[in-house]
Coordinates of C-alpha atoms in Angstrom, one line a residue:
M17 CA 0.7 20.4 42.3
R18 CA 3.7 18.4 43.4
R19 CA 3.0 14.8 43.0
G20 CA 5.0 13.0 45.7
P21 CA 6.4 9.5 45.4
I22 CA 4.5 6.0 45.3
H23 CA 5.3 3.5 47.8
D24 CA 4.9 -0.1 47.8
D25 CA 3.9 -1.5 51.3
D26 CA 5.0 -5.2 50.1
D27 CA 8.5 -3.8 48.9
D28 CA 11.2 -2.5 51.0
H29 CA 13.9 -2.6 48.4
H30 CA 12.7 0.5 46.3
D31 CA 16.3 1.2 45.2
A32 CA 16.5 -2.2 43.6
A33 CA 16.9 -3.0 39.9
V34 CA 13.6 -4.7 38.7
A35 CA 14.4 -6.7 35.6
R36 CA 11.5 -6.9 33.2
K37 CA 11.4 -8.8 29.8
G38 CA 13.4 -6.9 27.1
R39 CA 13.7 -4.1 29.1
V40 CA 15.1 -2.4 32.8
V41 CA 12.9 -0.6 35.1
T42 CA 14.7 1.3 37.9
A43 CA 12.5 1.7 41.0
T44 CA 13.9 5.2 43.0
G45 CA 11.2 6.1 45.0
G46 CA 9.5 8.2 42.3
W47 CA 8.2 7.4 38.7
P48 CA 9.7 4.6 37.3
E49 CA 12.5 5.6 34.8
L50 CA 12.1 5.3 30.8
P51 CA 13.5 2.1 29.4
P52 CA 17.2 2.7 27.9
I53 CA 16.7 0.6 25.4
L54 CA 13.6 -0.7 23.2
L55 CA 13.5 -3.9 21.9
D56 CA 14.3 -4.6 18.1
E57 CA 10.7 -5.9 17.4
L58 CA 9.2 -2.8 19.1
I59 CA 11.3 -0.6 16.9
E60 CA 10.5 -2.5 13.6
E61 CA 6.8 -2.1 14.7
I62 CA 6.7 1.2 14.9
L63 CA 8.6 2.3 11.9
L64 CA 6.1 0.3 10.1
R65 CA 3.7 2.8 11.0
I66 CA 5.7 5.6 9.5
P67 CA 5.1 6.8 5.8
A68 CA 7.5 5.6 3.2
R69 CA 8.7 9.1 2.3
S70 CA 9.5 9.6 5.8
L71 CA 11.5 6.5 6.3
V72 CA 13.7 7.1 3.5
R73 CA 14.4 10.5 5.4
L74 CA 15.5 8.4 8.6
R75 CA 17.1 5.5 6.7
D76 CA 20.3 7.6 6.3
R77 CA 19.9 9.9 9.1
I78 CA 19.7 7.7 12.2
C79 CA 22.1 4.7 12.6
S80 CA 23.4 1.6 10.5
S81 CA 21.1 -0.4 11.9
W82 CA 18.1 1.2 11.1
R83 CA 19.3 2.0 7.5
T84 CA 19.9 -1.9 7.3
L85 CA 16.2 -2.8 8.4
I86 CA 14.5 0.0 6.5
S87 CA 16.7 -1.0 3.2
S88 CA 15.7 -4.7 3.5
S89 CA 13.6 -6.5 1.2
Q90 CA 11.6 -8.4 4.0
F91 CA 11.1 -4.9 5.6
A92 CA 9.7 -2.9 2.4
K93 CA 7.1 -6.1 2.2
Q94 CA 5.9 -5.9 5.5
H95 CA 5.4 -2.1 5.1
L96 CA 3.9 -2.5 1.8
R97 CA 1.4 -5.1 3.2
R98 CA 0.4 -2.8 6.2
S99 CA -0.1 0.1 4.0
T100 CA -2.4 -1.5 1.4
T101 CA -4.6 -3.8 4.1
V102 CA -4.5 -2.3 7.2
D103 CA -3.5 1.8 6.9
P104 CA -3.4 2.9 3.1
T105 CA -2.6 6.4 4.6
L106 CA 0.8 5.1 4.8
T107 CA 1.0 5.0 0.9
P108 CA -0.2 8.3 -0.2
P109 CA -0.9 8.1 -4.1
L110 CA 1.3 10.2 -6.4
I111 CA 0.5 11.1 -10.0
A112 CA 3.3 10.6 -12.4
Y113 CA 3.1 12.1 -15.9
Y114 CA 4.9 12.5 -19.0
C115 CA 5.2 14.4 -22.1
I116 CA 4.1 12.8 -25.8
G117 CA 4.1 15.4 -27.9
Y118 CA 7.9 16.0 -28.3
A119 CA 10.9 14.0 -26.7
C120 CA 11.2 15.3 -23.1
P121 CA 13.2 13.7 -20.8
T122 CA 11.3 14.7 -17.6
I123 CA 8.9 13.0 -15.4
G124 CA 6.4 15.1 -13.4
V125 CA 5.6 13.9 -10.0
F126 CA 2.9 15.3 -7.5
S127 CA 0.9 14.5 -4.8
V128 CA -2.7 13.4 -5.2
P129 CA -4.0 14.3 -1.8
S130 CA -2.4 17.7 -2.3
P131 CA -5.4 19.5 -4.3
V132 CA -7.6 18.4 -1.7
E133 CA -5.6 19.1 1.6
N134 CA -3.8 22.5 0.5
P135 CA -5.3 25.7 1.6
P136 CA -7.2 27.7 -0.9
H137 CA -5.2 29.3 -3.5
E138 CA -2.1 27.3 -2.8
P139 CA -1.0 25.5 -5.7
T140 CA 0.2 21.7 -5.7
K141 CA 3.7 21.6 -6.9
V142 CA 5.4 19.1 -9.3
V143 CA 8.5 17.4 -8.5
P144 CA 10.4 16.5 -11.8
Y145 CA 12.9 14.2 -12.7
K146 CA 15.2 13.6 -15.5
G147 CA 16.9 10.7 -17.1
R148 CA 19.4 10.4 -19.6
R149 CA 16.3 9.9 -22.3
P150 CA 13.1 10.4 -22.7
R151 CA 10.8 7.5 -21.3
S152 CA 7.2 6.9 -21.4
I153 CA 5.2 5.2 -18.4
I154 CA 3.8 1.6 -19.0
D155 CA 2.1 1.5 -15.7
S156 CA 2.6 1.2 -12.0
C157 CA 2.5 -1.5 -9.1
N158 CA 3.7 -1.4 -5.6
G159 CA 5.3 1.9 -5.9
L160 CA 7.2 0.7 -9.0
L161 CA 6.9 2.3 -12.5
C162 CA 7.8 0.5 -15.3
L163 CA 9.3 2.8 -17.8
Y164 CA 9.8 2.5 -21.8
N165 CA 12.2 4.1 -23.9
V166 CA 13.3 3.7 -27.5
E167 CA 17.0 4.7 -28.6
R168 CA 19.2 4.7 -31.9
D169 CA 22.7 2.8 -31.9
D170 CA 24.6 1.5 -34.8
G171 CA 22.1 -1.6 -35.1
G172 CA 19.2 0.8 -35.2
L173 CA 16.5 1.2 -33.0
R174 CA 16.7 -0.5 -29.6
H175 CA 13.5 -0.6 -27.3
G176 CA 14.0 -1.2 -23.5
A177 CA 12.2 -1.0 -19.9
M178 CA 13.6 -0.3 -16.7
L179 CA 11.9 -0.1 -13.1
W180 CA 11.9 3.1 -11.3
N181 CA 10.6 3.8 -7.9
P182 CA 10.6 7.9 -7.3
C183 CA 9.8 7.3 -3.7
I184 CA 13.3 5.9 -2.7
G185 CA 15.1 7.4 -6.1
S186 CA 16.4 3.4 -7.0
T187 CA 16.1 2.5 -10.9
S188 CA 17.3 -0.7 -12.5
Q189 CA 19.5 -1.3 -15.7
P190 CA 17.2 -0.9 -18.8
V191 CA 16.1 -4.4 -20.1
E192 CA 15.8 -5.1 -23.8
I193 CA 12.8 -5.7 -25.3
G194 CA 13.1 -6.6 -28.8
G195 CA 11.0 -4.6 -30.7
P196 CA 8.0 -1.9 -30.4
L197 CA 5.1 -2.8 -28.0
S198 CA 1.5 -2.5 -29.6
V199 CA 0.0 -4.0 -26.4
S200 CA 1.7 -3.8 -22.9
G201 CA 0.8 -4.1 -19.0
F202 CA 3.1 -4.5 -15.8
G203 CA 2.1 -6.1 -12.9
Y204 CA 2.7 -8.3 -9.8
D205 CA 2.5 -12.1 -9.5
H206 CA 1.5 -12.6 -6.0
V207 CA 1.6 -16.4 -6.0
N208 CA 5.4 -16.5 -7.2
D209 CA 6.8 -13.1 -6.0
K210 CA 7.5 -11.8 -9.3
Y211 CA 6.9 -8.7 -11.1
K212 CA 6.1 -9.1 -15.1
L213 CA 6.0 -6.8 -17.8
F214 CA 3.7 -8.3 -20.6
G215 CA 4.2 -7.0 -24.4
R216 CA 2.9 -7.8 -27.8
V217 CA 6.3 -7.2 -29.9
Y218 CA 6.5 -6.6 -33.3
K219 CA 9.4 -8.4 -34.7
K220 CA 11.5 -7.4 -37.8
S221 CA 9.8 -10.1 -39.7
G222 CA 6.8 -8.3 -39.7
E223 CA 5.0 -10.6 -37.2
Y224 CA 3.9 -9.8 -33.5
V225 CA 5.0 -12.4 -30.5
S226 CA 3.2 -12.1 -27.2
R227 CA 5.7 -12.3 -24.3
I228 CA 6.2 -12.1 -20.5
I229 CA 9.3 -10.9 -19.0
T230 CA 10.0 -12.2 -15.2
F231 CA 12.2 -9.2 -13.4
G232 CA 14.9 -11.1 -11.3
P233 CA 18.9 -12.0 -11.2
N234 CA 17.9 -13.8 -14.1
I235 CA 15.7 -12.3 -16.3
T236 CA 13.5 -14.5 -18.3
W237 CA 11.3 -14.3 -21.4
R238 CA 8.6 -16.6 -22.1
T239 CA 6.4 -16.7 -24.9
I240 CA 2.2 -17.1 -24.8
E241 CA -0.3 -17.4 -26.6
D242 CA -0.5 -14.4 -28.8
F243 CA -2.9 -11.3 -27.8
S244 CA -4.9 -10.7 -30.6
C245 CA -6.4 -7.0 -30.8
S246 CA -9.9 -8.1 -32.3
M247 CA -11.8 -11.2 -31.6
P248 CA -15.4 -12.7 -32.7
S249 CA -18.5 -11.0 -31.0
P250 CA -22.1 -11.9 -31.1
H251 CA -22.3 -9.2 -33.7
G252 CA -19.3 -9.0 -35.4
T253 CA -15.7 -8.3 -34.1
F254 CA -14.8 -7.1 -30.6
S255 CA -11.8 -4.5 -31.0
L256 CA -9.3 -3.3 -28.7
V257 CA -9.9 0.2 -27.0
S258 CA -6.7 0.7 -25.3
S259 CA -3.4 -0.7 -25.7
V260 CA -2.0 -0.5 -21.9
G261 CA -3.8 -3.1 -19.5
I262 CA -4.9 -1.9 -16.0
F263 CA -3.3 -4.2 -13.2
V264 CA -5.8 -5.3 -10.4
N265 CA -3.7 -6.0 -6.9
G266 CA -4.3 -8.9 -5.6
T267 CA -5.6 -10.7 -8.5
G268 CA -2.3 -10.8 -10.6
T269 CA -4.4 -9.6 -13.7
L270 CA -4.2 -7.4 -16.5
N271 CA -7.4 -5.8 -17.9
W272 CA -8.4 -4.4 -21.3
I273 CA -11.6 -3.3 -22.7
F274 CA -12.9 -4.4 -26.4
H275 CA -15.9 -3.5 -28.1
D276 CA -18.0 -3.5 -31.0
C277 CA -19.7 -1.4 -33.4
F278 CA -23.2 -2.5 -31.7
R279 CA -22.0 -1.0 -28.0
Y280 CA -21.4 -4.4 -26.3
V281 CA -18.3 -4.4 -24.5
V282 CA -16.3 -6.8 -22.5
V283 CA -13.0 -7.3 -20.4
R284 CA -10.0 -9.5 -21.7
S285 CA -8.0 -10.5 -18.9
L286 CA -4.4 -11.8 -18.9
D287 CA -3.6 -13.7 -15.4
L288 CA 0.2 -13.2 -14.8
V289 CA 0.0 -16.3 -12.5
K290 CA -1.0 -19.0 -14.9
E291 CA -0.3 -16.8 -18.2
T292 CA -3.6 -17.5 -19.6
Y293 CA -6.6 -15.2 -21.1
N294 CA -10.1 -14.8 -19.9
Q295 CA -13.0 -12.3 -20.6
F296 CA -16.2 -11.3 -18.7
P297 CA -18.8 -8.4 -19.9
L298 CA -19.0 -5.0 -18.5
P299 CA -22.5 -3.6 -16.8
D300 CA -25.2 -3.8 -19.3
R301 CA -26.2 -0.5 -21.0
D302 CA -29.8 0.7 -21.3
L303 CA -31.1 -0.5 -24.5
D304 CA -32.8 3.0 -25.5
D305 CA -29.3 4.9 -24.7
D306 CA -28.1 6.5 -27.8
C307 CA -25.0 7.9 -26.7
F308 CA -22.1 5.4 -27.0
M309 CA -18.7 6.1 -26.4
S310 CA -15.8 3.6 -24.6
P311 CA -16.1 3.2 -21.4
H312 CA -12.8 4.0 -19.2
L313 CA -11.3 1.4 -17.3
C314 CA -9.8 2.0 -14.2
I315 CA -9.0 1.3 -10.4
L316 CA -11.0 2.5 -7.6
R317 CA -10.9 1.4 -3.9
G318 CA -8.7 -1.3 -4.8
C319 CA -11.5 -2.7 -7.1
L320 CA -11.7 -2.8 -11.1
A321 CA -14.0 0.1 -12.1
A322 CA -15.5 0.9 -14.9
C323 CA -17.1 4.5 -16.0
Y324 CA -19.7 4.8 -18.6
E325 CA -21.4 8.1 -20.3
N326 CA -25.4 7.7 -20.0
K327 CA -27.8 9.4 -22.6
R328 CA -25.2 12.1 -22.9
T329 CA -26.6 13.5 -19.4
H330 CA -24.8 11.9 -16.9
W331 CA -21.7 9.1 -16.0
T332 CA -21.8 6.3 -14.1
V333 CA -19.2 4.8 -12.1
W334 CA -19.3 1.1 -11.5
L335 CA -17.2 -1.2 -9.1
M336 CA -16.7 -4.7 -9.8
K337 CA -16.8 -5.9 -6.1
E338 CA -15.6 -9.5 -6.9
Y339 CA -13.2 -9.7 -9.5
G340 CA -14.0 -11.7 -12.5
V341 CA -17.7 -12.5 -11.2
P342 CA -20.0 -10.2 -13.8
Q343 CA -22.7 -10.2 -11.1
S344 CA -20.6 -8.3 -8.7
W345 CA -20.5 -5.0 -10.9
T346 CA -22.1 -2.6 -8.3
K347 CA -23.2 1.0 -9.2
L348 CA -21.0 3.3 -7.1
V349 CA -22.2 7.1 -8.0
V350 CA -23.8 8.5 -11.0
I351 CA -22.3 11.9 -11.9
P352 CA -24.4 14.7 -13.6
H353 CA -23.1 16.3 -16.7
H354 CA -22.2 19.9 -15.6
P355 CA -21.5 22.5 -18.0
L356 CA -17.9 23.0 -17.5
L357 CA -16.8 19.7 -17.6
V358 CA -18.5 18.7 -20.9
N359 CA -16.8 19.3 -23.8
P360 CA -18.1 17.9 -27.1
L361 CA -15.7 18.3 -29.5
A362 CA -13.5 16.3 -26.9
G363 CA -14.5 12.6 -27.8
S364 CA -13.0 11.3 -24.4
P365 CA -14.8 9.9 -21.7
L366 CA -14.6 11.1 -17.8
Q367 CA -11.7 9.3 -16.1
P368 CA -11.8 8.5 -12.4
I369 CA -8.5 8.6 -11.0
Y370 CA -9.0 8.4 -7.1
I371 CA -11.9 8.6 -4.1
F372 CA -10.6 10.1 -0.9
K373 CA -12.4 9.3 2.1
N374 CA -14.3 12.5 2.3
N375 CA -16.1 11.1 -0.9
V376 CA -14.1 13.6 -3.4
L377 CA -13.5 12.2 -6.9
L378 CA -10.3 13.1 -8.5
A379 CA -11.0 12.8 -12.3
K380 CA -9.9 13.5 -15.6
A381 CA -12.6 15.8 -17.1
P382 CA -13.8 15.7 -21.0
N383 CA -12.6 19.3 -21.2
H384 CA -9.3 18.1 -20.6
K385 CA -8.6 19.5 -17.1
F386 CA -8.2 18.0 -13.5
V387 CA -11.5 18.0 -11.5
L388 CA -12.6 17.1 -7.8
L389 CA -16.0 16.2 -7.8
N390 CA -17.6 16.0 -4.4
L391 CA -19.7 13.3 -4.7
N392 CA -21.8 14.2 -1.5
D393 CA -23.1 17.8 -2.6
G394 CA -22.1 17.7 -6.3
S395 CA -19.7 20.8 -6.1
I396 CA -16.6 20.9 -8.5
D397 CA -13.2 22.5 -8.1
F398 CA -10.4 22.7 -10.4
P399 CA -7.1 22.3 -8.5
N400 CA -4.2 24.4 -9.3
I401 CA -1.1 22.4 -10.2
D402 CA 2.1 24.7 -10.3
S403 CA 3.5 22.6 -13.2
S404 CA 6.1 25.7 -14.0
N405 CA 9.1 24.0 -13.1
D406 CA 8.7 20.4 -14.6
G407 CA 11.1 20.3 -17.5
M408 CA 8.4 20.6 -20.3
P409 CA 8.2 24.3 -21.4
K410 CA 6.6 23.6 -24.7
L411 CA 3.6 22.7 -22.9
R412 CA 0.7 24.6 -21.3
P413 CA 0.6 24.5 -17.7
L414 CA -1.3 21.7 -16.1
S415 CA -3.7 24.2 -14.6
K416 CA -4.9 25.3 -17.9
G417 CA -4.9 21.8 -19.8
L418 CA -3.6 18.2 -19.7
S419 CA -3.3 17.7 -23.3
S420 CA 0.1 16.0 -24.7
R421 CA 0.8 14.2 -21.6
N422 CA -0.1 10.9 -20.0
F423 CA -0.9 10.2 -16.6
Q424 CA -0.1 7.4 -14.0
L425 CA -1.2 6.9 -10.4
C426 CA 1.3 5.3 -8.5
H427 CA 1.7 4.9 -4.8
E428 CA 4.7 4.9 -2.5
S429 CA 6.6 2.1 -1.1
L430 CA 10.2 1.0 0.0
V431 CA 10.4 -1.4 -2.8
S432 CA 13.4 -1.0 -4.8
P433 CA 14.5 -3.0 -8.1
S434 CA 17.1 -4.6 -6.1
H435 CA 15.0 -6.6 -4.0
L436 CA 13.9 -8.4 -7.2
G437 CA 17.7 -9.0 -8.0
L438 CA 18.0 -6.2 -10.5
Q439 CA 21.2 -4.4 -11.1
S440 CA 20.8 -0.5 -9.9
C441 CA 21.5 2.2 -11.9
S442 CA 21.0 5.7 -9.7
S443 CA 21.7 7.9 -12.8
E444 CA 19.1 6.6 -14.6
M445 CA 16.6 9.0 -13.0
R446 CA 17.6 12.0 -10.9
L447 CA 15.7 14.3 -9.0
V448 CA 15.7 18.3 -10.3
K449 CA 16.7 20.7 -7.9
P450 CA 14.5 24.0 -8.2
S451 CA 16.3 27.0 -9.8
L452 CA 16.9 30.0 -7.3

């Protein structure tokens, strides 16, 4: 059916141009024409709703004004704020991994949602990036990965760190640390808008010194109270379990697990804002539980989380709803042991990685495989991850085992090392194009 023109009896000037705020609408006796120009504010609001990876593709293909906007530090912060508080789907999580078995200059990256969203039997592809030298991953924060490397020159071994955003392909010039790291962590000081690297550095004198490196135009070093790998407990001594601290966004803290031989467990935290330490207990264990394996500390749904193995029959995942308040530990889920997951010889806990909206948990299982656990019906699935082109041919495919690799969850963002005032170095990490 043909639609006729809509007339306004109070207006006989149908051919007049009617001025509107920020746009022009021309009445021609028919439907109003589309506005020829969008306000800059409206364009920015639209772009803020587009995923980071799509914005990277748009950045260099539309116009110079879009490129300037998308590349700006302020837009990156706004996009990050929106994607973390309003619409988390804007920053689909990634997993980056590196080889710990032999010197390999590549880092593999793959999409976390892919194993859930792909059709059955369609593998998740790993995207490889190659650097000038082998690098390990300390941690990630707001889309930035903090990489660590050791290289030899005429003066001996040099230890350095650099920041890399795989989403936008930007890296910083390496920063010399001054010695090997025995304990480390990377995070964001939200009060002062600073990214910081913590390291307990071993000096040539045989002593350890704890430092915080603040990334910026003028990189600063600050020596703080030493981070001891042991401390007194009610029944002897607490010992450090993992050397890399878990960063909790919004709190500005790095967190490590300590335990003693009597199974008491605490979290020691470093406040990157105040640069001071604190500690608090993990959830209490059953007194009759004769199974003890150090719990795994991680981040789930934006909260600090801990996964315990209980009585050799199940795992319990706890969330700390209010950071630093022990009374806020809340039981999230109980996962029964499954014959395909348990490996008595592995000596490693279940390691939760990410929970999807449909209540599916991605985890590293004690059998050294990735597993998808449906928390609604208890079913499990082992995702098919194609790592054939990851540049690590000496390792078994990821679909058959995860050994000799370390994995790090990260989120896509537009945050660039150049936004921090760091010199960029685009040749440090390059995307490896697949061979034909």
